[in-house]
XYZ file of C-alpha atoms in Angstrom:
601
model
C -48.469 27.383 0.539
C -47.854 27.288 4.109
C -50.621 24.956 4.529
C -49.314 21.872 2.830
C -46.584 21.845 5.006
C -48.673 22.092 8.112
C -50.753 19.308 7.327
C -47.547 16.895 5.513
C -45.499 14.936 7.560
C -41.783 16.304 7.580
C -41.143 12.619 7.573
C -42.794 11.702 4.218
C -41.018 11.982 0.456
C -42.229 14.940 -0.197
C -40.761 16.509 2.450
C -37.592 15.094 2.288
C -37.363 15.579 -1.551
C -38.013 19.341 -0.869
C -35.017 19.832 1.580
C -32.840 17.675 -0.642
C -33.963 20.286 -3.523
C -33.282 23.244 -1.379
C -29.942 21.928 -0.266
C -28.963 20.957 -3.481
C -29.640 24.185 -4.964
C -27.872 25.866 -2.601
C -24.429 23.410 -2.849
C -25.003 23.985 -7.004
C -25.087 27.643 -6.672
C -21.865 27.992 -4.065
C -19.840 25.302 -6.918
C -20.922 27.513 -10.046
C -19.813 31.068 -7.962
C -16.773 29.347 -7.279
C -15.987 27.076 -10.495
C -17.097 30.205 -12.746
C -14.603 32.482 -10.730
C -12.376 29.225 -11.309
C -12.471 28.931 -15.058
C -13.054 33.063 -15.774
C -9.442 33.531 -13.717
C -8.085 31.025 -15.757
C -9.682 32.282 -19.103
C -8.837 35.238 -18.381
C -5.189 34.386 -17.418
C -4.539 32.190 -20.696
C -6.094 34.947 -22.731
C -4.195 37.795 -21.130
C -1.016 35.816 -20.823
C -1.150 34.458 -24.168
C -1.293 38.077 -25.352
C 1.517 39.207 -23.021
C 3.551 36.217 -25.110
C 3.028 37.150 -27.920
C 3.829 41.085 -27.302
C 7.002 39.652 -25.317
C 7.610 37.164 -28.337
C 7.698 40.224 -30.812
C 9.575 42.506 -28.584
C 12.177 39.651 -28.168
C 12.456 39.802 -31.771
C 13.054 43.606 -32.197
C 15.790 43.013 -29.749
C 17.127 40.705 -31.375
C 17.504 42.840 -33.981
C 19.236 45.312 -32.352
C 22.228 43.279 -30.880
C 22.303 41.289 -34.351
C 23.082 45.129 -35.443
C 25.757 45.804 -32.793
C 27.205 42.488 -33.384
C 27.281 43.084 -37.258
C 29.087 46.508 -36.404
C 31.401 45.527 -33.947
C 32.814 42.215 -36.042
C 34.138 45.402 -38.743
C 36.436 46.119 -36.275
C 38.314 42.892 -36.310
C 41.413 42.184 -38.402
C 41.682 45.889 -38.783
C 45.011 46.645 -39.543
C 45.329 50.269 -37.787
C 43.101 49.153 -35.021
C 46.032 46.309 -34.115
C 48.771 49.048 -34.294
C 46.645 51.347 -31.706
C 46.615 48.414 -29.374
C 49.892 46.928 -29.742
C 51.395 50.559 -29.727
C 54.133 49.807 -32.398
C 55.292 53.412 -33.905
C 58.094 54.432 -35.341
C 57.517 57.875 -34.819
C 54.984 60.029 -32.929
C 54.166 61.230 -36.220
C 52.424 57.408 -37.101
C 50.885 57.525 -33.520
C 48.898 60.826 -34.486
C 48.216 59.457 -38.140
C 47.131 56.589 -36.520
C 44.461 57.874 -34.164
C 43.307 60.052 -36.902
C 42.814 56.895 -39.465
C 41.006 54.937 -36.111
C 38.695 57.764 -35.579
C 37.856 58.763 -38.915
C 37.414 54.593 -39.305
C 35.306 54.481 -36.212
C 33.021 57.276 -36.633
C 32.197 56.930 -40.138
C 31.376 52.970 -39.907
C 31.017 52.314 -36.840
C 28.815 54.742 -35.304
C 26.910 54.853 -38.602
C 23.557 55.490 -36.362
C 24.928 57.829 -34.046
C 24.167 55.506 -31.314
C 27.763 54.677 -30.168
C 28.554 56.798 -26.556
C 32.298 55.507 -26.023
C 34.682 52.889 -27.874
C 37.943 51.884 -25.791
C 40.556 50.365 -27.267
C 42.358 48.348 -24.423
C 45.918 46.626 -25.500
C 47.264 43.638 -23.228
C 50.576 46.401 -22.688
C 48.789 49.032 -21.348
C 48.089 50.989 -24.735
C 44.327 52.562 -24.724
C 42.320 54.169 -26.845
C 39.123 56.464 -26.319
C 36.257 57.184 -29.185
C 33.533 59.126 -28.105
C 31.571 61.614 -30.601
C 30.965 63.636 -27.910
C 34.513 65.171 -27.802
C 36.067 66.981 -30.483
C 39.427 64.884 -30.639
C 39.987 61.203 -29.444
C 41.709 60.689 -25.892
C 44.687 58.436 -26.053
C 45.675 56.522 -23.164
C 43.471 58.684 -20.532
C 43.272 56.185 -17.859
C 45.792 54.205 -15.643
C 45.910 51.436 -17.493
C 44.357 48.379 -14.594
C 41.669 47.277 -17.031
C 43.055 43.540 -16.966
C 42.248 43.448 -13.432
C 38.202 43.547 -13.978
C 35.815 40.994 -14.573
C 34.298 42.200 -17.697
C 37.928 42.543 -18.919
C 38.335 38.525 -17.822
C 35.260 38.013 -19.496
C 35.898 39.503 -22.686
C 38.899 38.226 -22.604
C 37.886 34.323 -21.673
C 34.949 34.539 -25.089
C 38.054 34.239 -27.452
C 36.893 37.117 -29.467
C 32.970 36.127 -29.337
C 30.483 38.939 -28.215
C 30.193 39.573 -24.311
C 26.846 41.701 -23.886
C 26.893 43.251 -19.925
C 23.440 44.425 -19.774
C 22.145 48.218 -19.810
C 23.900 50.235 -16.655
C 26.705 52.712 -15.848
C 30.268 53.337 -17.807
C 32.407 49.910 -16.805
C 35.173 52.433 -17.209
C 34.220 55.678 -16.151
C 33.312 55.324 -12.558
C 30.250 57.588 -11.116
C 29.173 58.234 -14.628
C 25.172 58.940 -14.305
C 24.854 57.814 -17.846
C 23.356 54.396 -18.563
C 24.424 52.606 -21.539
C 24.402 49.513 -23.570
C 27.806 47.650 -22.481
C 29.544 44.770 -24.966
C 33.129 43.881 -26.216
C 35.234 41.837 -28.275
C 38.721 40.627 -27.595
C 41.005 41.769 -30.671
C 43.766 39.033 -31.973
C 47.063 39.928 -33.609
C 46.209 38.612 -37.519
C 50.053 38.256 -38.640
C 51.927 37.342 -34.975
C 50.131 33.841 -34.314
C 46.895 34.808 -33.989
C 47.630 36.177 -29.745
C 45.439 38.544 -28.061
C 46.586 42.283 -28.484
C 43.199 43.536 -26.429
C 39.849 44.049 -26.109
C 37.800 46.564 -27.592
C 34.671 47.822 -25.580
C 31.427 49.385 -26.883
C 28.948 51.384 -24.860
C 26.206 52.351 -26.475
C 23.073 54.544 -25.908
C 20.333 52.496 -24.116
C 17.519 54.689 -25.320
C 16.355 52.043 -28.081
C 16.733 49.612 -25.407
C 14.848 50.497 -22.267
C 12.326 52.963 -24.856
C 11.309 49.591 -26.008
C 10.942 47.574 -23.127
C 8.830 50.666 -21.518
C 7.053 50.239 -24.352
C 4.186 47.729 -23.150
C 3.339 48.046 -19.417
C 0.174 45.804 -19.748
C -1.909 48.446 -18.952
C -0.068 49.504 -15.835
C 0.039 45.866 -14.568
C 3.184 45.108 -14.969
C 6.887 45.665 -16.593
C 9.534 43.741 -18.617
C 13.145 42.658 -17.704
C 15.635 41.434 -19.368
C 18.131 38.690 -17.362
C 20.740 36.716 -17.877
C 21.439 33.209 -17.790
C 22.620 33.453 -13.876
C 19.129 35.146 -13.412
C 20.879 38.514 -12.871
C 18.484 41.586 -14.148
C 20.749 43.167 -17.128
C 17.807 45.860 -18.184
C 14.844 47.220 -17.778
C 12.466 50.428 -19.077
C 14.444 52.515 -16.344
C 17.280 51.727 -17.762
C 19.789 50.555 -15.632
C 20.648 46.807 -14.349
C 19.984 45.616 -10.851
C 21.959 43.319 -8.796
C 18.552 41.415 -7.474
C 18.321 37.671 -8.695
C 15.477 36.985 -10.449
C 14.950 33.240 -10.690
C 15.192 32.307 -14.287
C 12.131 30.114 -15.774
C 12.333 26.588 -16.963
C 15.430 26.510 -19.273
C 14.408 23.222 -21.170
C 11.972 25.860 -23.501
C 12.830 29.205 -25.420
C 9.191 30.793 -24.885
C 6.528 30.195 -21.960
C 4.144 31.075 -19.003
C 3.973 30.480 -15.565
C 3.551 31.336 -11.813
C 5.570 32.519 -9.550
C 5.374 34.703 -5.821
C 7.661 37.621 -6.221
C 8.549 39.543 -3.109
C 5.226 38.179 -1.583
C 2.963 38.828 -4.897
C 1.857 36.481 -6.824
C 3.015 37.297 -10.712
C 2.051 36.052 -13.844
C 5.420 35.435 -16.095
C 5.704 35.416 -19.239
C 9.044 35.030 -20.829
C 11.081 34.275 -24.628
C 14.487 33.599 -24.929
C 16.839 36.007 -27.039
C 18.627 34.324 -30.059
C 21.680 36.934 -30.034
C 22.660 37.146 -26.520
C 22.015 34.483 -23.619
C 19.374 36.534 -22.131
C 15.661 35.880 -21.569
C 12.947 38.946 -21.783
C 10.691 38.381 -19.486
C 7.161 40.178 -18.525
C 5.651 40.534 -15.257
C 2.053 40.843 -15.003
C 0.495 41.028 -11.203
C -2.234 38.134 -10.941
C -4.408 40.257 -8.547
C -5.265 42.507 -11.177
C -5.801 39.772 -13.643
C -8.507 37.704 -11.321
C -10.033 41.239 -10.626
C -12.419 40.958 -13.656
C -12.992 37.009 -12.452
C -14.013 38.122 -9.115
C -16.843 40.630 -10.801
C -17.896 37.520 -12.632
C -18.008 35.326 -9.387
C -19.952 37.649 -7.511
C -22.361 38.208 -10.104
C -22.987 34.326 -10.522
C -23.557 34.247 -6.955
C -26.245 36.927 -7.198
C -27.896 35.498 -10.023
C -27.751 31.900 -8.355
C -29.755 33.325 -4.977
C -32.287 35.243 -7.317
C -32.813 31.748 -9.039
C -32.583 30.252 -5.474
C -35.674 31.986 -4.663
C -37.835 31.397 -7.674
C -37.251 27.848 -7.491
C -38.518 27.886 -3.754
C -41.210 29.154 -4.610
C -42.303 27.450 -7.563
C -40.962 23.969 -5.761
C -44.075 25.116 -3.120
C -46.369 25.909 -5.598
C -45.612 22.181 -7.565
C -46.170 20.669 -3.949
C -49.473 21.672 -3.557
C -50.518 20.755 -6.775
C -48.606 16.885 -6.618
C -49.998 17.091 -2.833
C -54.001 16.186 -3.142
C -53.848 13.687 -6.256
C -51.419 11.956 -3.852
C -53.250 11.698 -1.412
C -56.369 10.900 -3.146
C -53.958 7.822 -4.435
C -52.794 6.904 -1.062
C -56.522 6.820 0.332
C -57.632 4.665 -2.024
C -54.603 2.232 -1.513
C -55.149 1.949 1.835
C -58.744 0.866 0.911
C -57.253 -1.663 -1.421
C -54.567 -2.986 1.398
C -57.547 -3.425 3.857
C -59.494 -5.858 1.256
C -62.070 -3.688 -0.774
C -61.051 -4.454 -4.236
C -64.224 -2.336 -5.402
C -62.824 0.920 -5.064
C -61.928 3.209 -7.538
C -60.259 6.640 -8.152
C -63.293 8.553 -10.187
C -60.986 11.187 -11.186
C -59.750 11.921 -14.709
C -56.696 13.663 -15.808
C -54.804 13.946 -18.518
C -51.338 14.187 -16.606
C -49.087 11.478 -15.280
C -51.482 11.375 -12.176
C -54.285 10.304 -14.505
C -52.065 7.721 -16.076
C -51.579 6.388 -12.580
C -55.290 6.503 -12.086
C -56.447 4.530 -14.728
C -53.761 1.740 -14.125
C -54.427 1.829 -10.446
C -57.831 0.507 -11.004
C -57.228 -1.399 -13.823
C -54.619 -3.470 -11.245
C -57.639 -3.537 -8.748
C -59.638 -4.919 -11.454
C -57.229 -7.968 -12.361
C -56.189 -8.716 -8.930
C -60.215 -8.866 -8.129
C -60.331 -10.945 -11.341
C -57.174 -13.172 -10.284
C -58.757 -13.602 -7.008
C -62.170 -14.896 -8.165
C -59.955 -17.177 -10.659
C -58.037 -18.633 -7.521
C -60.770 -21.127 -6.624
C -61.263 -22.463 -10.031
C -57.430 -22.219 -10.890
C -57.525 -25.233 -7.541
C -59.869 -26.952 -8.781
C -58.254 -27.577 -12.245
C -54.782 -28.603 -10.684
C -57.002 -31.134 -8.829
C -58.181 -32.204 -11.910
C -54.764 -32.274 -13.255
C -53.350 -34.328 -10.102
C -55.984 -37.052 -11.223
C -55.363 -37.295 -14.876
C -51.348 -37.482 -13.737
C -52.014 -40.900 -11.627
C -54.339 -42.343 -14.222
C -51.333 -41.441 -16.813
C -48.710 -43.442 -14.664
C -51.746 -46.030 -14.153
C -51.773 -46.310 -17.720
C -47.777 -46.537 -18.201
C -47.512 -49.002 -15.207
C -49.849 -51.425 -17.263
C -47.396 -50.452 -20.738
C -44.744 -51.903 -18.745
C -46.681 -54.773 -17.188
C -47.455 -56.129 -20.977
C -44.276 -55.160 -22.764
C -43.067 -57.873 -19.938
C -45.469 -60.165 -20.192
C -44.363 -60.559 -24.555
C -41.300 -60.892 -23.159
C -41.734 -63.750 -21.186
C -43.786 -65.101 -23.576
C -40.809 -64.625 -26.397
C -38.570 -66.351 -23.745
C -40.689 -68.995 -23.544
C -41.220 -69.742 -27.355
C -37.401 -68.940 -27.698
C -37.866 -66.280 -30.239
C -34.991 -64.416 -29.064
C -34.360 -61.447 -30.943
C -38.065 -60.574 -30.074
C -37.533 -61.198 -26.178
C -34.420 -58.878 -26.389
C -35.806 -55.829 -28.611
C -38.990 -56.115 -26.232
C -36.832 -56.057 -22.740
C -34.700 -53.204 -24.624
C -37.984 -51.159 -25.834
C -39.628 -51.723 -22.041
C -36.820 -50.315 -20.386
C -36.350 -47.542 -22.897
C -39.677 -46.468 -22.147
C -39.362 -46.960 -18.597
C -36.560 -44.410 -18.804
C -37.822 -41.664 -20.936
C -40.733 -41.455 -19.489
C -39.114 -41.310 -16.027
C -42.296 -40.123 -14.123
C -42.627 -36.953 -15.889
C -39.009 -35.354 -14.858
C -36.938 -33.358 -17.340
C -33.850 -33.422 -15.808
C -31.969 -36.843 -15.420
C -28.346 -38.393 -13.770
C -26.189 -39.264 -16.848
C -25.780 -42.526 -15.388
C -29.279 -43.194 -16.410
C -28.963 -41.169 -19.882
C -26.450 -44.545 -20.091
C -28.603 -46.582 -19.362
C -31.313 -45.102 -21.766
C -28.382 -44.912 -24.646
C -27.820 -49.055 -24.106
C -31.436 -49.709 -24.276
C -31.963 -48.133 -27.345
C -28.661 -49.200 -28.874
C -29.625 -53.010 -28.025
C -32.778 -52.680 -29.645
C -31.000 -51.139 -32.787
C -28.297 -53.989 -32.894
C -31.053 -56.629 -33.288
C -32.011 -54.724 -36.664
C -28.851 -54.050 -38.043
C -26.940 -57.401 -36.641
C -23.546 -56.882 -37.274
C -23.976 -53.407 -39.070
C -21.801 -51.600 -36.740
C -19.776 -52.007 -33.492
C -20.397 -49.502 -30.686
C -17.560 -48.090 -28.416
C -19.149 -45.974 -25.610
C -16.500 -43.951 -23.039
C -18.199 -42.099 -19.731
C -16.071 -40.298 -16.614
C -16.816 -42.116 -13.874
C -16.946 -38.707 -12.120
C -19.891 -37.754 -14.105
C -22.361 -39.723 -12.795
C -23.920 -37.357 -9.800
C -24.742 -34.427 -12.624
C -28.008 -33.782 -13.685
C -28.740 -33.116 -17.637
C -31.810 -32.484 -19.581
C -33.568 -35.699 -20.373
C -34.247 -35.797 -24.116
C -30.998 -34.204 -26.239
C -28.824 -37.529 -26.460
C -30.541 -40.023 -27.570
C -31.250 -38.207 -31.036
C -28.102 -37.447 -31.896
C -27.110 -41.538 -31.372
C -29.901 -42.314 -33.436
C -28.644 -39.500 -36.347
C -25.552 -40.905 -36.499
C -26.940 -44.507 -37.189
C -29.868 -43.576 -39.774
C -27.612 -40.898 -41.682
C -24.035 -42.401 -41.575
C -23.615 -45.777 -40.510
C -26.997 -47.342 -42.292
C -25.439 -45.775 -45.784
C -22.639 -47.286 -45.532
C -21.547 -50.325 -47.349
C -19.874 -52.802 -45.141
C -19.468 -52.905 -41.146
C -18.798 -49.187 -39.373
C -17.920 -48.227 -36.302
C -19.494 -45.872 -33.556
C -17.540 -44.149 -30.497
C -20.342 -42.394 -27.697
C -17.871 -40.190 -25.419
C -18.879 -38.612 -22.195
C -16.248 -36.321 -20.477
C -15.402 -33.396 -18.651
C -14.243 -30.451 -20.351
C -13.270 -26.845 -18.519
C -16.060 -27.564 -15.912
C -18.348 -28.590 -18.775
C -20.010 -31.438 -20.321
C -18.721 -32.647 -23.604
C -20.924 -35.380 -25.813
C -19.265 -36.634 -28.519
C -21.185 -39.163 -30.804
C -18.650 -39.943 -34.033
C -19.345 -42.173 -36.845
C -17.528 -43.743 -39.917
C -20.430 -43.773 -41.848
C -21.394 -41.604 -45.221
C -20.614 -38.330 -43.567
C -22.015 -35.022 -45.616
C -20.531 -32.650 -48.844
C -19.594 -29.559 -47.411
C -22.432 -27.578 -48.552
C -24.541 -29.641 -46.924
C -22.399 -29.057 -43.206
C -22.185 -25.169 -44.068
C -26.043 -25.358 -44.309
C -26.376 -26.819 -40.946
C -24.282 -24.773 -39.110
C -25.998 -21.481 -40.201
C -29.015 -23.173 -39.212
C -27.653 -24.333 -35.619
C -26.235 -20.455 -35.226
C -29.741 -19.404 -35.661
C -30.389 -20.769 -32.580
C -34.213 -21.549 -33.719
C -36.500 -24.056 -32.851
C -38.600 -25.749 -35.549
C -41.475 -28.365 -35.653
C -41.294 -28.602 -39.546
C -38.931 -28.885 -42.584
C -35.241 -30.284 -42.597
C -33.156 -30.869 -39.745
C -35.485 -30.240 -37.092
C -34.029 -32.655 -34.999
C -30.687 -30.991 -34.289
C -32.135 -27.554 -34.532
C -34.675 -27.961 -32.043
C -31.998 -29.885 -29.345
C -29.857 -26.863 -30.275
C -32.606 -24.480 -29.297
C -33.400 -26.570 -25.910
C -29.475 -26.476 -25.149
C -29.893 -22.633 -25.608
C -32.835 -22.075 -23.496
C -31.652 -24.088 -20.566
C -28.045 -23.181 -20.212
C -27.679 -19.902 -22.039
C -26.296 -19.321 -26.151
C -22.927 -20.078 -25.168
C -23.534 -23.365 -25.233
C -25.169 -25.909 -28.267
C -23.869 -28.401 -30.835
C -20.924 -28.375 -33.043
C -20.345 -30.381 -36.207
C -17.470 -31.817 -38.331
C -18.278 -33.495 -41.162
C -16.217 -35.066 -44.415
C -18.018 -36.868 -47.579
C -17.129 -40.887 -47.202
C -15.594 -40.329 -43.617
C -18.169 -39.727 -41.277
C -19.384 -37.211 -39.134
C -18.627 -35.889 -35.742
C -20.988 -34.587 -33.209
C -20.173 -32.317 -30.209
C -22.650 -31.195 -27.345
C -21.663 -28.638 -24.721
C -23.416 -27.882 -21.787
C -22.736 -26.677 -18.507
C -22.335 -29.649 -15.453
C -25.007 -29.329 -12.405
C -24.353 -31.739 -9.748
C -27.912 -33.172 -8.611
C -28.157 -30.160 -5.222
C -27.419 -27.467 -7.756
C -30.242 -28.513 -10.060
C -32.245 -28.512 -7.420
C -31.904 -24.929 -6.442
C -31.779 -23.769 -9.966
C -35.083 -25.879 -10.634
């Protein structure tokens, strides 16, 4: 393998194809390791995140369910007619006191604390009445603290909701200070229903957390992560340990209810997932830690890596292997195109294959064998142009002596006074003079002018008075070069099929102008003009854009078809027609000053 190396130059293709290969190989192989770690982290993350969702999305709606349930409870309490007096403190005797807190317990424990979740109930009046419920103790408590409850914050807050729910979050007694128990906080400020409707107190509920903080312990994404619930401040209210922290956790977008994203926590990059509650304005949200996520991508990455060097390898070597075997038919080719550059047209590559080398083969020398031929054809092709160059000066010999006699009648008409003839023959010489314009194709369209007055005076000695002619040409026209033989016709069309069938005297208008950096030709007629059947006909034909030697029309379609091939589809004739009216005749082609036809020519 070696070999072919040691005898190519590092400087040819092959060479240089082969380090491209290598390199590219090797740039492929670092993008897949790194866009397949990429797209697996990401994968990996939506499908792992999107699960977290949707366990965060249900456990959002369990809780949900659980303060809809405290709410439900706590709302009994309201309006109750006992639970006003305990607040207010209006007895008559300490005999209604005692049946009081005996109607407020019994009341309390049997419907309140239906699930034998409730851990305290204080009732809290504005005048320093309170109230303690707690199905721990055998009897209720009335008024066992100093009463300085308005001075808190939850009190405020309670207070401020105008009887509304205040959740607090899962933590320790709001009341009982140093209590090691962490409960389920909430209230409701109590109104006085017959006394215009003013605040009598606020009744506080703390409730076991177990259901809580069992449920968001529930799911730990496989030891990845934990849930928390916060509040709308960003202030951690719970979690599975069960008791709120003062750290600020930086709440997520608040334009949606549900939804992932990224975020560095404490100098770790987290995946969060999080779903708004619909019966308290908290947000659950998960935490999931993105290294262990991208741990499973980074397997993948390395493995893809691997695989890519293994496949690095093989294609080295097979890449050598092909070498050697594109390496002697390419030489063999090169050695016998050298022998071709240095003038021996007989040589040819004896080898047969039946791969693309062979296909190159067999055209190789059939090229040698037509440029040999072409060669060997040279001498004669020089001789026949000679040839040609003769027959071209008798042909001008011979038109020279057309126009010699056409003026020699003339003079002789002239001289007899037969006028019409002198005229039609001057016209008809110097028609001929001008179409024939030594051979050219391409003419100014001052003499396309001069060409359209010729034949028009020979055409007025026919008709007489048939017809009057008005012909219009820009004067800034006259340097631009058009082809020779696609006006004329259309002049003569408009006399032979309109004006001729026409009774009585008509009228013809030739217009040359500029148009948009185009020519337009305009030939219009009063004469017979065409039913529209007829004009539907020849436009389908003239958007054919096909040349013809036979059958109708073939005048117009073959000028359409030159118009085509010299200046490009765009371009051709347009017709307007109406039966008794005439006809009108437009030709578009692109203007080419005399130097630009020369370079295009």
């Amino acid at each position: 393998m070696l070999k072919v190396f040691r005898k190519s130059n590092l400087a040819s293709v092959g060479a240089k194809v082969f380090v491209c290969y290598a390199a590219s190989m090797l740039v492929i192989i670092a993008v897949m390791g790194y866009l397949s770690y990429d797209k697996s982290a990401a994968i990996i993350e939506a499908k792992v995140g999107g699960m977290a969702l949707q366990n965060v999305r249900q456990m959002s709606k369990r809780i949900d369910g659980i303060l809809t349930g405290y709410a439900d409870r706590s709302s009994l309490v309201l309006g109750s007619e006992s639970i006003q007096k305990q607040l207010a403190g209006n007895y008559r005797s300490e005999l209604e006191r005692i049946e009081t807190n005996s109607a407020n317990t019994a009341f309390l424990a049997n419907t309140i604390n239906s699930r034998n979740d409730i851990v305290n109930i204080y009732l809290l009046g504005e005048r320093g009445h309170s109230y303690r419920y707690s199905p721990r103790d055998s009897s209720p408590v009335y008024n066992p603290y100093a009463f300085d409850a308005p001075d808190g914050e939850w009190y405020s807050k309670i207070r401020d909701a105008d009887g509304g729910i205040v959740y607090f979050g899962i933590g320790p007694s709001l009341i009982r200070e140093g209590s090691a128990d962490s409960v389920l906080s909430f209230g409701r400020a109590e109104r006085d229903v017959g006394n215009r409707g003013e605040i009598l107190g606020v009744v506080l509920y703390e409730v076991d957390a177990s259901e809580l903080t069992g449920l968001l312990g529930e799911v730990d994404y496989d030891g990845s992560g934990t849930n928390l619930l916060i509040d709308r401040e960003g202030m951690i209210v719970g979690n599975k340990d069960g008791l709120a922290s003062t750290y600020l956790f930086e709440p997520p977008d608040k334009q949606g209810k549900e939804g992932m994203l990224n975020r560095t926590l404490g100098g770790e990059k987290k995946l969060v997932v999080y779903d708004r509650l619909g019966a308290a304005d908290w947000t659950l949200v998960g935490l999931l830690r993105s290294a262990d996520l991208k741990r499973e991508a980074l397997g993948i990455r390395w493995y893809v890596l691997t695989l890519g060097l293994f496949c690095f390898v093989i294609g080295i070597l097979l890449a050598v292997l092909i070498a050697s075997s594109v390496h002697k038919p390419l030489q063999r080719m090169i050695g016998a195109m050298r022998k071709a550059k240095n003038g021996d047209f007989d040589t040819r590559i004896a080898e047969r294959r039946a791969d693309e080398f062979g296909y190159l083969f067999l055209h190789y020398n059939d090229m040698v064998s037509r440029i040999k031929a072409l060669i060997d054809e040279l001498y004669v092709q020089k001789l026949l142009e000679q040839e040609l160059q003769l027959k071209m000066l008798g042909s001008q010999i011979n038109a020279h002596f057309l126009y010699n006699t056409l003026d020699s009648v003339h003079w002789i008409a002239r001289i007899h006074k037969v006028d019409d003839i002198s005229t039609m023959v001057f016209g008809l010489s110097k028609y001929l003079r001008l179409s024939l314009n030594e051979g050219r194709d391409e003419v100014d369209i001052g003499e396309i002018v001069q060409l359209i007055d010729s034949y028009i005076l020979i055409q007025k000695i026919r008709y007489k008075d048939k017809f009057t002619l008005r012909l219009h040409v820009d004067e800034s026209l006259g340097s631009c070069r058009v082809l020779k033989s696609i006006f004329q016709p259309l002049v003569e069309n408009a006399i032979y099929h309109g004006l001729e069938k026409k009774p009585g005297k008509g009228r013809l208008d030739v217009v040359f102008r500029r148009e948009d950096g185009c020519l337009k030709f305009v030939v219009v007629d009063d004469g017979a003009g065409m039913p529209p059947e007829k004009l539907t006909e020849l436009r389908q034909l003239l958007c054919r854009g096909e040349a013809d030697v036979q059958g109708r029309h073939f005048a117009l379609r073959n000028i359409n078809a030159q118009i085509r091939i010299a200046y490009g589809p765009q371009y051709g004739i347009e017709l307007d027609s109406r039966l008794g009216a005439g006809t009108r005749v437009t030709l578009t082609i692109p203007l080419r000053t005399v130097k630009s036809s020369r370079l295009t020519g």
